[in-house]
PDB file of C-alpha atoms in Angstrom:
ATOM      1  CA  UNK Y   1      42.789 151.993  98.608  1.00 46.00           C
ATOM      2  CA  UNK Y   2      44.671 154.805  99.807  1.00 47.00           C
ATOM      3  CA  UNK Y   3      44.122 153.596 103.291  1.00 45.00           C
ATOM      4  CA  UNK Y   4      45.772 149.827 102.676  1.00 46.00           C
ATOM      5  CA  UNK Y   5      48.445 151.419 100.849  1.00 46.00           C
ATOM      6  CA  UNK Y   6      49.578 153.915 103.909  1.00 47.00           C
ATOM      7  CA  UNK Y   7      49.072 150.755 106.054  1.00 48.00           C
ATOM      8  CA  UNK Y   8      51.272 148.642 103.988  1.00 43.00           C
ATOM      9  CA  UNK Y   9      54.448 151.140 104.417  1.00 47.00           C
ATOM     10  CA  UNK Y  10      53.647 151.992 107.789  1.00 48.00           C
ATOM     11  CA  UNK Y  11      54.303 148.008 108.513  1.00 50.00           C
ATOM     12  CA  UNK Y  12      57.144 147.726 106.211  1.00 46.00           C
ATOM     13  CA  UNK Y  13      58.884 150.069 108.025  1.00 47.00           C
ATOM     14  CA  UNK Y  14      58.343 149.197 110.920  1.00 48.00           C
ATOM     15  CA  UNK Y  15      59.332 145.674 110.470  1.00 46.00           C
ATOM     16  CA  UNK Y  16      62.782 147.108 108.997  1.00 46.00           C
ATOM     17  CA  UNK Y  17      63.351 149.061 112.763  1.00 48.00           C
ATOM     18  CA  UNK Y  18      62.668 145.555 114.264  1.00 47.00           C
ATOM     19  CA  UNK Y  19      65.162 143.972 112.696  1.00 47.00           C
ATOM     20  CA  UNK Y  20      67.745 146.463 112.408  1.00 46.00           C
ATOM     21  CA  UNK Y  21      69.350 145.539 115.737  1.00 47.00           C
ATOM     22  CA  UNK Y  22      69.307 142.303 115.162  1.00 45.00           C
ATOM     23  CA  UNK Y  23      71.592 142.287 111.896  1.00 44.00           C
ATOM     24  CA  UNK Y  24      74.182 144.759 113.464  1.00 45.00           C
ATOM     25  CA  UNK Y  25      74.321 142.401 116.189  1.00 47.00           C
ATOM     26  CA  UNK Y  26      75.000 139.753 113.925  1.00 51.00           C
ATOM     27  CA  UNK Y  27      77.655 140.867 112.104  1.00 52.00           C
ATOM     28  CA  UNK Y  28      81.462 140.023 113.036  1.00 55.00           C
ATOM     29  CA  UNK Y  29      83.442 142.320 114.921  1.00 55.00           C
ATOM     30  CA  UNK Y  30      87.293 143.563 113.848  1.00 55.00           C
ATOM     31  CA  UNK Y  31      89.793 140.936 114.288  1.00 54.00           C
ATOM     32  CA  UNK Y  32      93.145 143.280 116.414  1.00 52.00           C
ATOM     33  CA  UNK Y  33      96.341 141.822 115.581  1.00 54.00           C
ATOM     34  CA  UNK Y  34      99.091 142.302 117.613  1.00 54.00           C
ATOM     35  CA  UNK Y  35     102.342 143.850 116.413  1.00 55.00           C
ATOM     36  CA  UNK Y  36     104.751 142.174 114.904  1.00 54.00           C
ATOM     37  CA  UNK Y  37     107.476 140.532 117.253  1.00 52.00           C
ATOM     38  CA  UNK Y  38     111.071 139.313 115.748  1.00 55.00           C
ATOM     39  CA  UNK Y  39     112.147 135.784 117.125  1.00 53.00           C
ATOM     40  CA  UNK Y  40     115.662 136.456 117.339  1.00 60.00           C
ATOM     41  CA  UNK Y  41     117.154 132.608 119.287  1.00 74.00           C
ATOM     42  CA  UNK Y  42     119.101 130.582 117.201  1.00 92.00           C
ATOM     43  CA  UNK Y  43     122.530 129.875 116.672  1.00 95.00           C
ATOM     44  CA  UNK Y  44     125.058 132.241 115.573  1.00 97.00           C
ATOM     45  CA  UNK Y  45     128.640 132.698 114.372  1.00 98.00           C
ATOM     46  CA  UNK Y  46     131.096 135.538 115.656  1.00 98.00           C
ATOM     47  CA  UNK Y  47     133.990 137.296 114.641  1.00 98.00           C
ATOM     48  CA  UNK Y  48     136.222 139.851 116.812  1.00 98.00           C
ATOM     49  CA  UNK Y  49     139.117 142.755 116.372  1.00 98.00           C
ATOM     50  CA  UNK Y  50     140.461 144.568 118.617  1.00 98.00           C
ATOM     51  CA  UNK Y  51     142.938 145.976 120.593  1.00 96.00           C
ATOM     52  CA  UNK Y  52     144.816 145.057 124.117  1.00 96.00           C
ATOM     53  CA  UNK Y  53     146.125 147.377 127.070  1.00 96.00           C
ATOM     54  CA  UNK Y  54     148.126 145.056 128.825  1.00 96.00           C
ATOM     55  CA  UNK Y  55     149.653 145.130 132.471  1.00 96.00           C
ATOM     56  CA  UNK Y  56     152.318 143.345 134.328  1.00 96.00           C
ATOM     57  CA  UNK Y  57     151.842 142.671 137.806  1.00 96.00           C
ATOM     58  CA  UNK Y  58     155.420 141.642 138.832  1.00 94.00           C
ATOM     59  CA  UNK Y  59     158.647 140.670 136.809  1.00 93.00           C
ATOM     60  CA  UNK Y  60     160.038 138.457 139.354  1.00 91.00           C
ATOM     61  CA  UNK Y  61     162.672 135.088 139.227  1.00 88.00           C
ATOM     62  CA  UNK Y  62     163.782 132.123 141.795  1.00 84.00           C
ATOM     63  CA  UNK Y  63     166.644 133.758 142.503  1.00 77.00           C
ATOM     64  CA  UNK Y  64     165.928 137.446 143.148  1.00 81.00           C
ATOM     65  CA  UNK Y  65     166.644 138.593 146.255  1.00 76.00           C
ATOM     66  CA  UNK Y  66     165.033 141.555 148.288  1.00 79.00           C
ATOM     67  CA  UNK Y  67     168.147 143.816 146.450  1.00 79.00           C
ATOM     68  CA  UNK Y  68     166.935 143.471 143.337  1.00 87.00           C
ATOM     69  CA  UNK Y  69     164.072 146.330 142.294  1.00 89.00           C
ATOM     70  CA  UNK Y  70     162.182 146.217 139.210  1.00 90.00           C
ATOM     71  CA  UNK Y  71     161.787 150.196 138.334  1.00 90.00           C
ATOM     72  CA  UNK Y  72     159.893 149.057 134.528  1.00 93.00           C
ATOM     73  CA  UNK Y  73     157.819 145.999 133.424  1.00 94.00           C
ATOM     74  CA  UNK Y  74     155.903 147.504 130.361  1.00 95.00           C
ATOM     75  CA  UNK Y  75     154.130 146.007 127.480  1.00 96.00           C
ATOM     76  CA  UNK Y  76     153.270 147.840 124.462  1.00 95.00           C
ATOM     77  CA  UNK Y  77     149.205 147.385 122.821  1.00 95.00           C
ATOM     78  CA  UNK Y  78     148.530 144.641 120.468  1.00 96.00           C
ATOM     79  CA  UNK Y  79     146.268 143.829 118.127  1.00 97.00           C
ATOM     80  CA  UNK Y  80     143.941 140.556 118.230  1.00 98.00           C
ATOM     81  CA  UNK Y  81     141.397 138.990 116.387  1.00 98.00           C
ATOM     82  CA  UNK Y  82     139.057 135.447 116.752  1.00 98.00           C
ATOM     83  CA  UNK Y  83     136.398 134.269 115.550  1.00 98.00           C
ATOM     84  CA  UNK Y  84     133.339 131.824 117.291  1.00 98.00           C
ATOM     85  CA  UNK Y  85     129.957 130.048 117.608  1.00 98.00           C
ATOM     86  CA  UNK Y  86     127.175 130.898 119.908  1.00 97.00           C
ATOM     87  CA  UNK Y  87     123.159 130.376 120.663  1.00 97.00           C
ATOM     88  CA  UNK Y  88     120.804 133.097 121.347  1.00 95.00           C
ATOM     89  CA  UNK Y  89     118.276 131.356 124.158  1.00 94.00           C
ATOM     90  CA  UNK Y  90     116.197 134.454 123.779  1.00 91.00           C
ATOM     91  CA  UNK Y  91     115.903 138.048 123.555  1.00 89.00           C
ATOM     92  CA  UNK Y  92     118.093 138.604 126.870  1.00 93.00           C
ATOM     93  CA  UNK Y  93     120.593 135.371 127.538  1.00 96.00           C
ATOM     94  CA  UNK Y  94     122.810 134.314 125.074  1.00 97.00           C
ATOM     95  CA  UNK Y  95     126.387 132.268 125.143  1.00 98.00           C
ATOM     96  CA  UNK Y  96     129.512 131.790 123.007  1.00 98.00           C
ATOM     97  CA  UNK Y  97     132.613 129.969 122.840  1.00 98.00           C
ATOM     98  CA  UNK Y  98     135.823 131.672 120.670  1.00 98.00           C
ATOM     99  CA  UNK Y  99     139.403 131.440 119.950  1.00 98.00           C
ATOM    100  CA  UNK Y 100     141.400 133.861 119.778  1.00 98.00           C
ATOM    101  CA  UNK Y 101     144.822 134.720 118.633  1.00 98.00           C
ATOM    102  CA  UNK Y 102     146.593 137.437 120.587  1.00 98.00           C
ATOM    103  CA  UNK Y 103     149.359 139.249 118.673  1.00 96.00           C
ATOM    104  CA  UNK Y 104     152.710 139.935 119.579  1.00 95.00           C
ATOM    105  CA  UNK Y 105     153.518 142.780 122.072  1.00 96.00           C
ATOM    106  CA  UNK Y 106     156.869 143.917 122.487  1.00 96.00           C
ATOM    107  CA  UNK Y 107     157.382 143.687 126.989  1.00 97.00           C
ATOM    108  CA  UNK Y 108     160.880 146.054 128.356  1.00 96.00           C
ATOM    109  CA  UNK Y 109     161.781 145.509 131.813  1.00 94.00           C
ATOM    110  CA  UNK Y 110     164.634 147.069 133.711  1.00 94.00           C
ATOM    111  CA  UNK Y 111     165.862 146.040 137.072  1.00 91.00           C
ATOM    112  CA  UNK Y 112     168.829 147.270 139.375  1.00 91.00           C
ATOM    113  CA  UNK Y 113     170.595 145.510 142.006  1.00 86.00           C
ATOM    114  CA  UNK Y 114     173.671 146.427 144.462  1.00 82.00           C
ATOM    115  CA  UNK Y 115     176.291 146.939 141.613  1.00 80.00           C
ATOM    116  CA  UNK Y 116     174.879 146.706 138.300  1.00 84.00           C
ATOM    117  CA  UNK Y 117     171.412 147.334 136.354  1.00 89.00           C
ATOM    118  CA  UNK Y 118     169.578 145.259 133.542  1.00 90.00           C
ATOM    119  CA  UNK Y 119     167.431 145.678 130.735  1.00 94.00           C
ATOM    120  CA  UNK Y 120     165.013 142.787 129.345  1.00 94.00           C
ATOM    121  CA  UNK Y 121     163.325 142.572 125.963  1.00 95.00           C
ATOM    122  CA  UNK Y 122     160.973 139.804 124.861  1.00 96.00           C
ATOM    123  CA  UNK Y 123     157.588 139.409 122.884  1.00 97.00           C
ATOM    124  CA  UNK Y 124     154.457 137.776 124.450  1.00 97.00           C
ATOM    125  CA  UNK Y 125     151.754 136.151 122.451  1.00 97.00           C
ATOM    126  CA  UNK Y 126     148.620 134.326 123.263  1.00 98.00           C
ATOM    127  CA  UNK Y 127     146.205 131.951 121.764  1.00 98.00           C
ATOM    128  CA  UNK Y 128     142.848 132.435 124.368  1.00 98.00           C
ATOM    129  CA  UNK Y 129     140.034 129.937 124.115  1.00 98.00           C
ATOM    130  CA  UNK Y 130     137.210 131.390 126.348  1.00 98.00           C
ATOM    131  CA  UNK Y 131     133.352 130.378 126.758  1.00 98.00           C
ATOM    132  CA  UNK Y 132     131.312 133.378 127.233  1.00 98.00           C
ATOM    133  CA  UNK Y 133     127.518 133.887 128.700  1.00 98.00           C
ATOM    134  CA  UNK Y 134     126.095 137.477 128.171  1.00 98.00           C
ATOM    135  CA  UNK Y 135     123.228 139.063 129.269  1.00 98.00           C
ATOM    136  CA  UNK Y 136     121.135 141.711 126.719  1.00 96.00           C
ATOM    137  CA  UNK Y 137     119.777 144.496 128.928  1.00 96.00           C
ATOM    138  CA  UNK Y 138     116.691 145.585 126.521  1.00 93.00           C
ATOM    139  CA  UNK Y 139     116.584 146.802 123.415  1.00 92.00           C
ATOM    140  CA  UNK Y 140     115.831 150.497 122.395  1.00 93.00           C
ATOM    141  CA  UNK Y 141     115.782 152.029 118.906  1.00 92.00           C
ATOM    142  CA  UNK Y 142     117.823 148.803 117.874  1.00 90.00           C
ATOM    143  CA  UNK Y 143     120.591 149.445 120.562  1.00 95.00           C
ATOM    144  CA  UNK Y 144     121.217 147.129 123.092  1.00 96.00           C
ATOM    145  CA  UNK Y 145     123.598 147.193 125.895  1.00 98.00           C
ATOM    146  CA  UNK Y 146     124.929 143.890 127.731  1.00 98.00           C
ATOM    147  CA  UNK Y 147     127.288 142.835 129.870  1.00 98.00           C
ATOM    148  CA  UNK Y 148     128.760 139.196 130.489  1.00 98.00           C
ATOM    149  CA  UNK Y 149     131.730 136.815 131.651  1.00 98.00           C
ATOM    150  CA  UNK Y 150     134.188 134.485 130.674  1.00 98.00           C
ATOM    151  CA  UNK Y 151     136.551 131.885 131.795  1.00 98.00           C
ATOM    152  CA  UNK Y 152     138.905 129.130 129.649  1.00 98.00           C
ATOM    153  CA  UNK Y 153     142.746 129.065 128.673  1.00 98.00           C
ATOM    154  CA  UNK Y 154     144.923 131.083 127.274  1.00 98.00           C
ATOM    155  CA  UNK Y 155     148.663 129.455 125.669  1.00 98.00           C
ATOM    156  CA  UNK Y 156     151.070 132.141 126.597  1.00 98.00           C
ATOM    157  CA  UNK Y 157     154.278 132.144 124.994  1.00 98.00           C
ATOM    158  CA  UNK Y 158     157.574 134.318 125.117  1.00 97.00           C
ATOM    159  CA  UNK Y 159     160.021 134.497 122.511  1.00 96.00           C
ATOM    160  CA  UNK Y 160     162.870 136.322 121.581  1.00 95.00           C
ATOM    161  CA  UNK Y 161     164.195 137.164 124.516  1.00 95.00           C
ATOM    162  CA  UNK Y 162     166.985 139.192 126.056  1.00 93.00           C
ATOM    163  CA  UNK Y 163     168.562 140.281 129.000  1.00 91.00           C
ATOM    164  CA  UNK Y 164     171.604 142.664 128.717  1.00 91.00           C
ATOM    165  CA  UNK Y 165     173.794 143.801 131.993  1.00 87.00           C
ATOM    166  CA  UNK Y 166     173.859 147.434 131.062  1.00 88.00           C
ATOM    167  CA  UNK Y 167     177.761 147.882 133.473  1.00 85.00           C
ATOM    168  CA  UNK Y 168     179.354 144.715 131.431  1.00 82.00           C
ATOM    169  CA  UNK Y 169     177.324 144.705 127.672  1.00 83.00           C
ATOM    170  CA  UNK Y 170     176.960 140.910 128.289  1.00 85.00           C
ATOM    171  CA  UNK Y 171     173.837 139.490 126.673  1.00 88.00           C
ATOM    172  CA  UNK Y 172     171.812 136.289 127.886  1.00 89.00           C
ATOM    173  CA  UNK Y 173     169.196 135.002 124.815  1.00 91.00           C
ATOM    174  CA  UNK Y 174     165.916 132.679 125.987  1.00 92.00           C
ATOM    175  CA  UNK Y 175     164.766 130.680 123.353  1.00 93.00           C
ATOM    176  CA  UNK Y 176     160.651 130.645 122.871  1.00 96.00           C
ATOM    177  CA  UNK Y 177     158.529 128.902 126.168  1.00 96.00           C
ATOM    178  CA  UNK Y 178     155.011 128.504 125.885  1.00 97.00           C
ATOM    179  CA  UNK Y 179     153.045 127.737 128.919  1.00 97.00           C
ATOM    180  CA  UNK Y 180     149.138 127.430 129.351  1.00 98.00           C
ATOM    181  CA  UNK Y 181     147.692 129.015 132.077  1.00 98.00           C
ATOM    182  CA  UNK Y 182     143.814 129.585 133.027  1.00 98.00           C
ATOM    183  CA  UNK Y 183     142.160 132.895 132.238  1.00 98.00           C
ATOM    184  CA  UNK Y 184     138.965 134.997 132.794  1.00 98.00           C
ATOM    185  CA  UNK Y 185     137.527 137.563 131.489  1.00 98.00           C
ATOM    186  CA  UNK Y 186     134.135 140.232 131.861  1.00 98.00           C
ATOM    187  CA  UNK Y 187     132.488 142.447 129.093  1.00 98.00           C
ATOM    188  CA  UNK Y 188     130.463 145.268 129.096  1.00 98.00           C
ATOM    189  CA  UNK Y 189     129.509 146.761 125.695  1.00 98.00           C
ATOM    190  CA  UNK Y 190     126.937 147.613 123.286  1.00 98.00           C
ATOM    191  CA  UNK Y 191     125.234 146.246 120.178  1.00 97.00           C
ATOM    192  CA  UNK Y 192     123.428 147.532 117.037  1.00 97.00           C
ATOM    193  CA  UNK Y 193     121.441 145.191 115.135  1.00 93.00           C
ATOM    194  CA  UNK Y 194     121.771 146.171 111.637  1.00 95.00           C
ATOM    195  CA  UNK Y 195     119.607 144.097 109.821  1.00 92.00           C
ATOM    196  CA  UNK Y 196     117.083 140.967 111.863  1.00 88.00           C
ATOM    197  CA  UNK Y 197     120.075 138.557 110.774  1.00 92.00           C
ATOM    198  CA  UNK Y 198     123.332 141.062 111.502  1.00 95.00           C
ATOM    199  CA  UNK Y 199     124.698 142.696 114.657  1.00 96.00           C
ATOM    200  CA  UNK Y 200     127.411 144.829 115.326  1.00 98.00           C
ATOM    201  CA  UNK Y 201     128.958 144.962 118.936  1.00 97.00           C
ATOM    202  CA  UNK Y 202     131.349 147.869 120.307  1.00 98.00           C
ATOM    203  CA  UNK Y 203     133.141 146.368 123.949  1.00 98.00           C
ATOM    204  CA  UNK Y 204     135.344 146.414 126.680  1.00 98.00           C
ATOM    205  CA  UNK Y 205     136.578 143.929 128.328  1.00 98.00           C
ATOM    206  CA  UNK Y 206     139.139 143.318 131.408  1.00 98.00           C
ATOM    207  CA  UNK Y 207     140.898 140.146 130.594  1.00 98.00           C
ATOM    208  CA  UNK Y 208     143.344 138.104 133.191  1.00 98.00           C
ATOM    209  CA  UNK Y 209     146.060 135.743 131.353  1.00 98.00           C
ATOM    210  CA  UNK Y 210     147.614 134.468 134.425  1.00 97.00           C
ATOM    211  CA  UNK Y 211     151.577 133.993 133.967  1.00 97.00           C
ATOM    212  CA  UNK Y 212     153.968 134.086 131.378  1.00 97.00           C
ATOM    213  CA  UNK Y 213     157.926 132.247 131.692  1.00 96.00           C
ATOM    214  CA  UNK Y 214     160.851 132.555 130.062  1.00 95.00           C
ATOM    215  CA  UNK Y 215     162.774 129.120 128.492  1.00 93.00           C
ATOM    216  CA  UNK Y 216     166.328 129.334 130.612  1.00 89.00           C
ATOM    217  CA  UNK Y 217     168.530 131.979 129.694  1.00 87.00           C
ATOM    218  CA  UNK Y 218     172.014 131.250 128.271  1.00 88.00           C
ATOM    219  CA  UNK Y 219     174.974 133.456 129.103  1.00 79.00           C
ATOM    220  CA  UNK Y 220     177.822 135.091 126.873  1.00 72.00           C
ATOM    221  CA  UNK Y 221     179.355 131.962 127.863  1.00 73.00           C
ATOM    222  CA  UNK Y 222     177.476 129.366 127.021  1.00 74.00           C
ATOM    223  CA  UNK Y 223     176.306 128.394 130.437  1.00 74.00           C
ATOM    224  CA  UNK Y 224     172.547 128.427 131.948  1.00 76.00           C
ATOM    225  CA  UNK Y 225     172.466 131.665 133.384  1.00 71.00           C
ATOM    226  CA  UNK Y 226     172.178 131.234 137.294  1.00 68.00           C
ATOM    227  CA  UNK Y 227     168.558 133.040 137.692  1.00 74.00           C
ATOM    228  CA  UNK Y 228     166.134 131.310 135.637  1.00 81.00           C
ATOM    229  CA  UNK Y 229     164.111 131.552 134.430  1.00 89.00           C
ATOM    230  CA  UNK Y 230     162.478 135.061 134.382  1.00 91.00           C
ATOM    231  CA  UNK Y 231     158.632 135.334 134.745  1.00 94.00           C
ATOM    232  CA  UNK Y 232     156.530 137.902 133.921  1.00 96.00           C
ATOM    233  CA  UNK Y 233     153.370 137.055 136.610  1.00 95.00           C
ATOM    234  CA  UNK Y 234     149.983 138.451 136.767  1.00 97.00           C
ATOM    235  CA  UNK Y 235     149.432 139.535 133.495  1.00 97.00           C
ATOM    236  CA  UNK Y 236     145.854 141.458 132.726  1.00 98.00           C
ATOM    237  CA  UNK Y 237     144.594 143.455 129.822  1.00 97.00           C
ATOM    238  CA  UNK Y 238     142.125 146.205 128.927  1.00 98.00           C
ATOM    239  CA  UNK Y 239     140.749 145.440 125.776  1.00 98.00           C
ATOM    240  CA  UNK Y 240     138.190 147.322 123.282  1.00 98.00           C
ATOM    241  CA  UNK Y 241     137.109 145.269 120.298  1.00 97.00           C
ATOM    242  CA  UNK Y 242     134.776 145.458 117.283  1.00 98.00           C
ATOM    243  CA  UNK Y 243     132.556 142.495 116.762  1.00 98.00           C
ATOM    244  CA  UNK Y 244     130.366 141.214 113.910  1.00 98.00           C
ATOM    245  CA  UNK Y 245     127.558 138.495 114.357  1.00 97.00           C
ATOM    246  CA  UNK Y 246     125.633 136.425 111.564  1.00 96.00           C
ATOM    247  CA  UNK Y 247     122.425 134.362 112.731  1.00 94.00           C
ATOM    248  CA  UNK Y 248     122.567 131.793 111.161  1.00 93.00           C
ATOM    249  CA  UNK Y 249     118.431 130.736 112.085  1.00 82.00           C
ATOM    250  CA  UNK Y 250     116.134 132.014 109.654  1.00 70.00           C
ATOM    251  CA  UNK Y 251     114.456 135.377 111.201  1.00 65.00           C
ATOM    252  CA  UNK Y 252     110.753 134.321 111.917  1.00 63.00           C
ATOM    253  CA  UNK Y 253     107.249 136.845 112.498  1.00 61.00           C
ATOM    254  CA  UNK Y 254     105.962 135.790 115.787  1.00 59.00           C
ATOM    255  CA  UNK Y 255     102.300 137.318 116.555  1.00 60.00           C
ATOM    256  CA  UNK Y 256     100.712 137.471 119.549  1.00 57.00           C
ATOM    257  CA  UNK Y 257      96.906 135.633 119.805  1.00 59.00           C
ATOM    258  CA  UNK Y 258      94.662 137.553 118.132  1.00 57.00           C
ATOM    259  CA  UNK Y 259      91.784 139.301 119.812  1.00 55.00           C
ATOM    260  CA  UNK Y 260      88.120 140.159 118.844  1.00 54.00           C
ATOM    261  CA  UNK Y 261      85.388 140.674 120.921  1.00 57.00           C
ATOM    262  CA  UNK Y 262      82.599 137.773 121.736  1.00 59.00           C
ATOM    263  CA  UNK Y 263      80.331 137.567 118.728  1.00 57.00           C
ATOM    264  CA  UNK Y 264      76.701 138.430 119.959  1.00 57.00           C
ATOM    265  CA  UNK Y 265      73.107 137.664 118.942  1.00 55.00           C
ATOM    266  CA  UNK Y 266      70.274 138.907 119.995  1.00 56.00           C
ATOM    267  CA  UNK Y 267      67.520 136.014 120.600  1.00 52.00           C
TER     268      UNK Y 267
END
């Protein structure tokens, strides 16, 4: 008896080290997910604040002759502020279209000539309708730098204006001319996305207007004054600006395929 008993568990376990293989080969392997990725296309709305650092190339007229020298054609900074629509293509190309409305900046211009010297005052204004493409240079730690460029119209308008022979105290008055001109811009800046739905952007960006005109001048006397009108040509800004964007596409989990390794049997 003793003998069939040893052989029974002698064959028991070795039928258990036969087959031992075989159900570890059988079972499934781990499944690896890839991380999660953010799909982040979609349209999106804008809005914009800033300031401007504007520049006059040449305050020139008709009738100026090569006496005549400009020695100041300033214009003070300005606030602005727009607002948009735009579509992300994908996690580096993206493009907008705004409007923006440019506030007034107070320009001072003084000229001389052979006998006499005069000072100019005005305010220039602009409403700037621009589409924009931008390109997202990579993302780290949620920053993301990108630059981009623009081109569209800008309506530029002067209004009260002055021009006052500083010998004689006579005063000429413009009434307000509005003009549309094209204009062009690039950016360079960097954003922060705040939550998968909100961004905040800090830029720069140089921004070229075109020309500006005065309406014709009248005199002291009631007459068209003989050198209009006066334009202010050339006109280009340095602007820095604080920008908000809301995607409005719901935020999605994208996963890569999954991968596990072949499942194996042993035959």
């Amino acid at each position: 008896m003793k003998c069939i008993k040893t052989s029974l568990i002698a064959g028991a376990a070795a039928a258990m080290t036969m087959t031992a293989p075989a159900f570890a080969a059988d079972m499934p392997m781990p499944v690896y997910k890839a991380p999660v990725v953010l799909q982040t296309g979609g349209w999106y709305l804008r809005g914009d604040i800033g300031f401007s650092n504007q520049k006059v190339d040449e305050l020139t007229s008709p009738v100026f002759t090569p006496a005549v020298t400009v020695l100041k054609k300033e214009v003070d900074a300005a606030p602005f502020g727009g607002l948009g629509i735009g579509y992300q293509f994908n996690n580096w190309f993206r493009v907008d279209v705004t409007g923006e409305y440019r506030g007034g900046a107070t320009f001072r211009g003084l000229d001389t000539y052979t006998v006499a010297s005069n000072d100019y005052f005005g305010t220039k204004s602009e409403w700037l309708f621009m589409g924009n493409a931008y390109v997202d240079l990579g993302t780290w730690w949620g920053f993301t730098p990108f630059v981009g460029a623009g081109i569209g119209y800008s309506r530029n308008t002067i209004s009260n204006w002055r021009d006052i022979n500083n010998q004689t105290g006579a005063t000429a008055y413009a009434d307000t001319h509005s003009q549309w001109e094209f204009a062009w811009a690039v950016h360079a800046g960097l954003a922060y996305q705040v939550t998968p739905n909100f961004t905040v952007e800090f830029a720069y960006r140089y921004l070229d207007l075109g020309d500006f005109a005065t309406a014709d001048m009248i005199g002291f006397n009631g007459q068209n004054a003989a050198y209009n009108p006066i334009y202010l040509n050339g006109v280009t800004s340095h602007d820095f600006k604080l920008g908000l964007r809301w995607n409005l596409s719901p935020v999605q989990p994208v996963y890569a395929p999954a991968y596990a390794p072949p499942l194996m049997t042993k035959g």
